[in-house]
Each structure stands twice: as C-alpha cells, then as structure tokens.
Amino acid sequence: MMVGGLAVTNVTVAERLNPIPFAGIRKVFEKANQLEASGQKVIHFEIGRPDFDTPAHIKAAAKLALDQGLVHYTPNSGLPALRQALAGRLNADKGLTYSPDTEIIMTAGGQEALYLSFLSILNEGDEVILPDPCFGPFPLAVRLAGGVPVKIGLQPQQNYCYDFAAVKKALSPKTKAIVVNSPHNPTGGVWSEDQLKTVAALATERGIWLICDDAYDNLVYEGCRVSPAGFAGLRERTILCGSLSKTYAMTGWRIGYIAAAEPVINAAIRLQQNIMLSLCSFAQYGAMAGLAGPQDCVRTMAGEFARRRNLVLAMIHDIPGLQLDGFPGGAFYAFPRITLPNITSAQVADYLLDHAGVAVVDGLAFGEKGNGHFRLSYAVAYEDCREGLERIAEAMKTLAQKCS
Ligand SMILES: Cc1ncc(COP(=O)(O)O)c(C=O)c1O
C-alpha cells in the first residue's frame, strides 16, 4: 500500500482494539440486505430500532432551526433550553429533580452516554457488573475505559433480572459499578420495583455506582417504571444514561443524555469538549420539541409495540423448537431459547435467513449466556410481524425433523 508516496508494509492498529470485533448484528443486517437486493422479501426481526418516522412536530422544529441559521457549535453539554426540557421531562415522568445547569449533559445517543459514564468513573482495573446477555457495546465500553467487565447471568423466570447471589459473590474491592438495563436488550425483561430496590441496596452497601441504561424507559408494557435514582439515598450514586432514540423514533438524530451528580457531569463535559465538542445543533432543537411537546406520539408508538408484543407472545408458544423462558414486558424484543437438539443458535439464525427470509440475531452476539437463543425485534409492521412468525414456525417444523 502507498501512503503519501511511501510504501507501507506493516499496517498495525492499536492493541487496545484487539478484543473489539465488528458487531454481530452487522453481519446479519448485511446478509439480509443482499438477499433483499436479489429480490427476496426479508422480514427484518434483526433491527433494534423503531420502524416509525420521527413525529412531525420534532422534524418541523429541526427544519425551523436550519431555516433560522441555527447551525453553529452549541455548548459542550448541550443547549441550555434542551437540558431544561430534559430536566422537566425527568421530573414529570419519574419525579426526579436534576439541575439543567450542573447535573445534565446531552450526548450523541445513549451509547455515547454510556461511554462517557464509564470513562468518567473508572480507574484502570476497576470492575463493572454487567448483565449476560447484554447490549453488545457494554463490555467493550468498559474495556476501552480501562475497566474489567464482570458478567452475571440473568434469570429468565425473574424478569431477566440478575441472579443476586451471583452478583454478591462477584463483588470485590475493585467493583466500581453495577449496570441496570430495564427494559432490557436483548430479552425485553422489565425488573420489578423489589428487584430494583435489591440492586440499589447492594450499591449503597458497597458504596458503588449504579449505572441505569434507560434507553427503553418509555417502552414498558407490563412492569415497573420507577427509577432507582428516586429511592432514598440513591440519587447521588446513580448515573442515568438515557436516549431519545427509541422513545421518539429518533435513532438517526443521535441525542441522548447523562443525568447524575455534578462531579460526574463535570468529568463528562471535559471529555465531551475533547470528543464531540458539541452535538448537531438542529437535532437538538428537534429534541427540545420532542421533550417539551405533547407526549401522545410516545404513547401511540408504545401502544403499537405492545400490540405486536402480544402477537409475538400469542404465536411463539406454538412454534416447535422454541421456548420463551421469561416474560418480555418491555423494549421491542423477545429472546426465545432453541430447544432442538444437535443445532447451534448460529445455525438456526442462518437457516431462518437462508430458508425462510427471516433475519434474527444469534443470541451469542449478546454474550455467552445468549448462546442457544435468538433475539427477535418486533419493531416491524404488525402484518410483517405475523408473516415473520408464520415463516419461523414453518422453518422450525422442518428443522425439527432434520435435527431429530
Ligand atoms: C440497551 C441499549 N442501550 C443503549 C443503546 C444506544 O442507543 P442510542 O445510542 O441510539 O441512544 C441501545 C441501542 O440499541 C440499547 O439497546
């Protein structure tokens, strides 16, 4: 290879990237798109994003900002009026009080919120308790911040909550934080208030952080909506990492936030000054309209997801070779276990795509404990959801005969 007229023979990248593979979901997505390009109808159960358009009033606010020339850098922590709107929403929805001036930073999606949080609190070698299975970037974000991910299996029959006995065993003097992600990706599990209180008590007892990934906080169909930050004494040790992506169908706008005690936000702002500098200006004006405006769009979208979730629940039980061990009370995911012998979840996922035109994600992409499962995202139109489940049922019948 020639770079600037010099021959480069050994191109190496940083060793810190060695444990970081390309996302498992990407492979399925690319293959599904290739099939589609060849003329096949593919049902996209692999994509973790709402299929709705962003509500019109949010788009109008962003367009207006562009027309008004609001196109320049904004403060590192986000527009003051946007932080104010977020503080108002956290108060109205969860009864939480955060100062928009000192306790909130806007981020490029919930994902950047997680990265900034880990970078803000972790010293080299600090351990972070994570769910297994979990959202893929969690362990990588911990590692990039110098930390050590400690994965704890979830209990499907307990709303996919941590096995707390295993958490207690795993806690060490190096443990710095426990991650809570309810509703949960990839299982759709929603923890009960008692379960949240148990993890909150553990954090208090050990003097460690609770990092709440609230990416799906508006997509709860059954179960608890409270935030541990509202429990007595927990506000100062809880870091809320939230997002507008799923709530307002704004995944491409890249708007999220951290709400936490001032020292954490201070650290995150110093990082942001050197990473993003500031977020997209007009996306922030759109976000402001979302947070401060009418919330019926949120209820309408969540209502439609709930309808599809009910369809998934009703149909999945009759599919041979699949077992739903836990209850998906939120987000837009179900995580069935494959009960067929002599076949891996990767092989089942491949078979479903190749032979039924249904894209799902092998559970192993979410961690070791995801092995033997696949993630089904019902963020697709209701009728496609039905067709996809019918196709899976047919394919699993054939597979059951092949595997026995
Ligand atoms: C659990 C969880 N957290 C955070 C995110 C990040 O979302 P975003 O960066 O779009 O806000 C996702 C995205 O799928 C997720 O599933």
XYZ file of C-alpha atoms and ligand atoms in Angstrom:
420
model
C 0.000 0.000 0.000
C 1.244 3.553 -0.767
C 0.628 6.338 1.756
C 1.848 9.846 0.800
C 4.317 8.336 -1.661
C 5.768 5.942 0.972
C 5.351 2.203 0.794
C 3.683 0.956 3.979
C 4.315 -2.701 4.631
C 3.191 -3.313 8.205
C -0.037 -1.520 8.957
C -0.972 -2.134 12.584
C -3.714 -0.694 14.713
C -3.757 -0.176 18.469
C -3.632 -3.282 20.651
C -6.487 -1.939 22.724
C -8.727 -2.721 19.745
C -7.840 -6.421 19.739
C -10.808 -7.519 21.878
C -13.184 -5.417 19.797
C -14.816 -7.307 16.932
C -17.313 -5.908 14.440
C -20.842 -6.104 15.844
C -22.566 -9.474 15.305
C -25.738 -7.713 14.213
C -23.939 -6.052 11.315
C -23.274 -9.396 9.605
C -26.955 -10.422 9.656
C -28.033 -6.995 8.516
C -25.659 -7.022 5.545
C -26.671 -10.530 4.502
C -30.376 -9.667 4.822
C -29.844 -6.602 2.647
C -28.061 -8.684 -0.005
C -30.999 -11.109 -0.107
C -33.377 -8.199 -0.430
C -31.334 -6.687 -3.246
C -31.703 -10.003 -5.090
C -35.497 -9.568 -4.968
C -36.456 -11.635 -1.876
C -38.830 -10.243 0.750
C -36.986 -10.361 4.049
C -38.663 -9.845 7.426
C -36.273 -7.725 9.471
C -36.545 -9.053 13.006
C -32.855 -8.229 13.480
C -33.053 -4.447 13.701
C -33.196 -2.782 17.109
C -34.861 0.445 16.120
C -38.422 1.725 15.847
C -39.861 1.416 12.339
C -41.848 4.660 12.807
C -40.943 8.037 11.348
C -39.902 10.773 13.804
C -43.059 12.717 14.822
C -43.790 15.700 12.555
C -43.509 18.423 15.223
C -39.969 17.270 16.051
C -38.922 17.376 12.402
C -40.570 20.790 11.985
C -38.564 22.214 14.903
C -35.295 20.947 13.395
C -36.213 22.367 9.973
C -37.066 25.718 11.535
C -33.706 25.779 13.314
C -31.965 25.199 9.982
C -34.002 27.946 8.311
C -33.149 30.319 11.149
C -29.445 29.658 10.656
C -29.000 27.885 13.996
C -26.194 25.853 12.509
C -23.169 26.582 14.694
C -21.431 24.946 17.651
C -23.528 24.714 20.785
C -22.354 24.431 24.425
C -20.412 21.224 25.186
C -23.135 19.993 27.495
C -25.930 20.765 25.001
C -28.301 23.689 24.505
C -29.410 25.101 27.887
C -33.067 25.027 26.801
C -32.714 21.369 25.804
C -31.243 20.476 29.198
C -34.090 22.412 30.768
C -36.637 20.451 28.678
C -34.999 17.164 29.696
C -34.999 18.146 33.383
C -38.715 18.914 33.041
C -39.427 15.547 31.415
C -37.451 13.595 34.052
C -39.438 15.421 36.691
C -42.827 14.923 35.034
C -42.261 11.258 34.104
C -40.198 9.977 37.023
C -40.461 12.566 39.772
C -36.692 13.155 39.589
C -35.089 16.562 40.081
C -31.875 17.375 38.222
C -30.340 20.792 37.720
C -30.160 21.502 33.989
C -27.096 23.671 34.630
C -24.921 21.269 36.593
C -26.393 17.769 36.562
C -27.227 17.075 32.901
C -25.150 16.647 29.762
C -26.614 15.897 26.337
C -24.766 13.188 24.407
C -24.650 11.652 20.946
C -27.222 8.978 21.791
C -27.407 6.724 24.802
C -24.340 4.922 23.535
C -22.097 7.963 23.995
C -23.723 8.496 27.391
C -22.532 5.026 28.425
C -19.005 5.613 27.106
C -18.714 8.987 28.840
C -20.032 7.498 32.075
C -17.522 4.658 32.132
C -14.683 7.000 31.155
C -15.750 9.403 33.902
C -15.787 6.950 36.805
C -13.424 4.056 36.039
C -9.785 3.778 37.010
C -7.549 1.161 35.404
C -8.637 -2.302 36.580
C -11.960 -1.237 38.131
C -14.656 -3.861 37.706
C -18.172 -3.318 36.386
C -21.019 -5.803 36.872
C -22.867 -6.330 33.589
C -25.810 -8.485 32.558
C -25.172 -11.525 30.374
C -26.667 -11.421 27.769
C -26.397 -7.668 27.230
C -26.295 -4.858 24.700
C -23.058 -5.555 22.785
C -21.158 -2.299 23.456
C -21.346 -2.576 27.290
C -18.287 -4.790 27.821
C -16.316 -3.029 25.119
C -17.067 0.402 26.559
C -15.913 -0.804 29.979
C -12.686 -2.166 28.495
C -11.950 0.989 26.490
C -12.301 2.962 29.725
C -9.669 0.717 31.352
C -12.200 -1.320 33.306
C -12.906 -5.010 33.572
C -16.377 -6.302 32.663
C -17.753 -8.889 35.096
C -20.720 -10.594 33.508
C -23.532 -12.046 35.566
C -26.156 -14.383 34.124
C -29.801 -13.336 34.193
C -32.746 -15.294 35.474
C -35.446 -15.555 32.800
C -38.170 -16.539 35.269
C -37.322 -13.472 37.375
C -37.970 -10.865 34.632
C -34.447 -11.500 33.317
C -33.068 -9.922 36.464
C -29.574 -10.606 37.848
C -29.011 -13.669 39.943
C -28.292 -11.573 43.052
C -26.471 -14.402 44.823
C -24.062 -14.455 41.877
C -23.752 -10.648 41.966
C -22.860 -10.733 45.676
C -20.241 -13.392 45.016
C -18.763 -11.362 42.185
C -18.492 -8.102 44.150
C -14.884 -7.321 45.032
C -12.918 -4.337 46.388
C -12.388 -3.444 42.723
C -16.089 -3.307 41.854
C -16.940 0.254 40.849
C -20.404 -0.033 39.334
C -23.379 -2.249 38.574
C -25.242 -1.769 35.315
C -29.039 -1.942 35.276
C -30.796 -2.089 31.916
C -34.543 -2.366 32.378
C -36.317 -2.764 29.953
C -33.537 -4.988 28.717
C -31.906 -5.541 25.373
C -31.906 -8.341 24.161
C -34.590 -10.073 26.296
C -37.298 -7.424 26.772
C -37.208 -8.144 30.525
C -38.505 -5.467 32.918
C -37.376 -5.614 36.540
C -39.836 -5.259 39.402
C -39.557 -2.477 41.966
C -38.346 -5.019 44.540
C -35.587 -6.145 42.217
C -34.535 -2.543 41.615
C -34.564 -1.980 45.387
C -32.360 -5.032 45.908
C -29.731 -3.832 43.440
C -29.979 -0.314 44.876
C -29.378 -1.662 48.394
C -26.321 -3.564 47.165
C -24.906 -0.407 45.574
C -25.468 1.549 48.789
C -24.000 -1.164 50.999
C -20.862 -1.375 48.873
C -20.581 2.327 48.096
C -20.551 1.740 44.345
C -22.255 3.315 41.332
C -25.485 2.210 39.756
C -25.469 2.900 36.034
C -29.001 2.795 34.661
C -29.254 2.369 30.926
C -32.718 3.806 30.324
C -32.707 3.541 26.512
C -36.134 1.807 26.582
C -37.667 3.553 29.588
C -40.787 4.602 27.672
C -41.410 1.130 26.297
C -42.780 -0.678 29.343
C -45.957 -2.683 28.673
C -46.119 -4.550 31.970
C -43.964 -3.882 34.948
C -42.304 -1.189 36.873
C -41.409 2.251 35.525
C -39.696 3.686 38.568
C -36.098 4.831 38.503
C -33.717 3.727 41.272
C -32.486 7.349 41.297
C -35.752 8.133 43.109
C -35.041 5.723 46.007
C -33.873 7.256 49.287
C -30.150 7.969 49.181
C -29.683 6.636 45.660
C -29.708 9.831 43.636
C -26.063 10.637 44.382
C -24.803 7.214 43.374
C -26.954 6.663 40.283
C -25.905 7.635 36.780
C -28.830 7.790 34.356
C -27.885 7.154 30.736
C -30.899 7.912 28.572
C -31.797 8.357 24.966
C -34.404 9.892 22.697
C -33.681 7.245 20.040
C -36.358 4.689 20.875
C -38.816 6.986 22.677
C -39.327 9.388 19.753
C -38.153 7.181 16.840
C -35.042 9.351 16.578
C -32.233 6.793 16.261
C -30.558 8.725 13.457
C -30.614 12.055 15.288
C -28.126 10.857 17.892
C -29.467 12.526 21.010
C -29.063 11.039 24.470
C -28.092 12.274 27.913
C -26.494 11.640 31.255
C -28.223 12.855 34.414
C -26.059 12.463 37.503
C -24.309 14.223 40.351
C -22.294 17.297 39.411
C -18.774 15.739 39.605
C -19.765 13.058 37.065
C -21.284 15.636 34.718
C -18.198 17.809 35.136
C -15.971 14.934 34.074
C -18.276 14.048 31.178
C -18.230 17.665 29.927
C -14.433 17.696 29.958
C -14.477 14.506 27.885
C -17.136 15.875 25.547
C -15.073 19.014 24.943
C -12.386 16.764 23.514
C -14.535 14.134 21.788
C -17.670 15.517 20.139
C -17.139 19.184 21.035
C -20.867 19.682 20.638
C -23.865 17.822 19.249
C -25.631 18.589 15.975
C -27.335 21.956 16.550
C -30.606 21.444 14.668
C -31.028 17.887 16.016
C -31.016 19.461 19.477
C -33.802 21.860 18.520
C -35.837 18.882 17.285
C -35.112 17.020 20.515
C -36.296 20.005 22.513
C -39.657 19.895 20.715
C -39.861 16.176 21.498
C -39.171 16.547 25.210
C -41.176 19.705 25.829
C -44.033 18.977 23.400
C -47.077 16.700 23.593
C -46.291 13.104 24.560
C -49.204 11.377 22.813
C -46.833 10.302 19.991
C -44.842 8.355 22.590
C -47.981 6.655 23.901
C -49.167 5.830 20.367
C -45.881 4.183 19.387
C -45.594 2.305 22.679
C -49.207 1.138 22.248
C -48.412 -0.286 18.822
C -45.305 -2.053 20.152
C -47.429 -3.544 22.920
C -49.918 -4.849 20.310
C -47.085 -6.523 18.380
C -45.579 -7.898 21.595
C -48.942 -9.543 22.325
C -48.935 -11.083 18.858
C -45.417 -12.430 19.407
C -46.438 -13.900 22.767
C -49.547 -15.490 21.272
C -47.755 -17.035 18.290
C -44.357 -18.008 19.673
C -45.755 -20.557 22.116
C -46.998 -22.698 19.233
C -43.703 -22.720 17.353
C -41.924 -26.061 17.662
C -38.363 -25.916 18.953
C -38.746 -22.514 20.622
C -39.317 -21.736 24.265
C -39.768 -18.329 25.850
C -38.329 -18.816 29.356
C -39.052 -15.288 30.578
C -41.622 -12.576 30.063
C -40.816 -9.731 27.652
C -42.575 -6.834 29.394
C -40.842 -4.011 27.524
C -38.469 -2.732 24.815
C -39.294 -4.438 21.495
C -37.501 -7.732 21.900
C -38.212 -11.363 22.627
C -35.408 -13.838 23.288
C -36.620 -17.398 22.666
C -34.466 -20.399 23.575
C -33.957 -23.055 20.924
C -34.917 -26.472 22.241
C -33.920 -28.521 19.176
C -31.047 -30.960 19.661
C -27.836 -31.015 17.604
C -28.003 -27.474 16.287
C -26.485 -24.181 17.430
C -28.302 -20.868 17.645
C -25.974 -19.517 14.937
C -27.079 -22.340 12.636
C -30.755 -21.698 13.402
C -30.350 -17.966 12.701
C -28.589 -18.740 9.403
C -31.270 -21.270 8.467
C -34.090 -18.814 9.168
C -32.496 -16.206 6.939
C -31.457 -18.567 4.131
C -34.610 -20.696 4.022
C -37.383 -18.508 5.428
C -36.172 -14.994 4.623
C -36.391 -14.006 8.297
C -33.473 -12.147 9.855
C -32.904 -12.643 13.594
C -29.747 -12.206 15.668
C -27.916 -15.188 17.168
C -28.096 -14.806 20.960
C -24.349 -15.397 21.238
C -23.859 -11.881 19.816
C -25.072 -10.626 23.225
C -22.788 -12.753 25.380
C -22.097 -16.354 26.318
C -25.380 -16.739 28.176
C -27.196 -15.741 24.999
C -25.942 -18.884 23.304
C -28.801 -21.164 22.285
C -31.227 -18.254 21.835
C -32.006 -15.686 19.198
C -33.194 -12.107 19.501
C -36.354 -11.198 17.687
C -37.070 -7.478 17.363
C -40.741 -6.776 16.720
C -40.035 -3.238 15.556
C -41.601 -4.139 12.210
C -45.145 -3.567 10.902
C -47.838 -5.712 12.552
C -48.596 -7.738 9.412
C -44.880 -8.323 8.763
C -44.604 -9.468 12.345
C -47.346 -12.034 11.762
C -45.820 -13.167 8.452
C -42.366 -13.431 10.002
C -43.635 -15.582 12.866
C -45.539 -17.824 10.416
C -42.369 -18.240 8.375
C -40.368 -19.071 11.510
C -42.998 -21.656 12.515
C -42.734 -23.404 9.124
C -38.932 -23.306 9.134
C -38.710 -24.628 12.702
C -41.013 -27.536 11.798
C -38.630 -28.529 9.004
C -35.609 -28.044 11.257
C -37.207 -30.153 13.986
C -37.471 -33.065 11.526
C -33.894 -32.578 10.330
C -32.462 -32.377 13.859
C -34.252 -35.350 15.417
C -29.631 -1.183 25.847
C -29.239 -0.097 24.913
N -28.594 0.966 25.396
C -28.203 1.979 24.614
C -28.458 1.953 23.265
C -27.955 3.095 22.454
O -28.926 3.735 21.747
P -28.699 5.184 21.170
O -27.227 5.423 21.130
O -29.318 5.193 19.819
O -29.382 6.097 22.118
C -29.121 0.860 22.702
C -29.365 0.787 21.256
O -29.868 -0.161 20.711
C -29.527 -0.196 23.544
O -30.170 -1.265 23.088
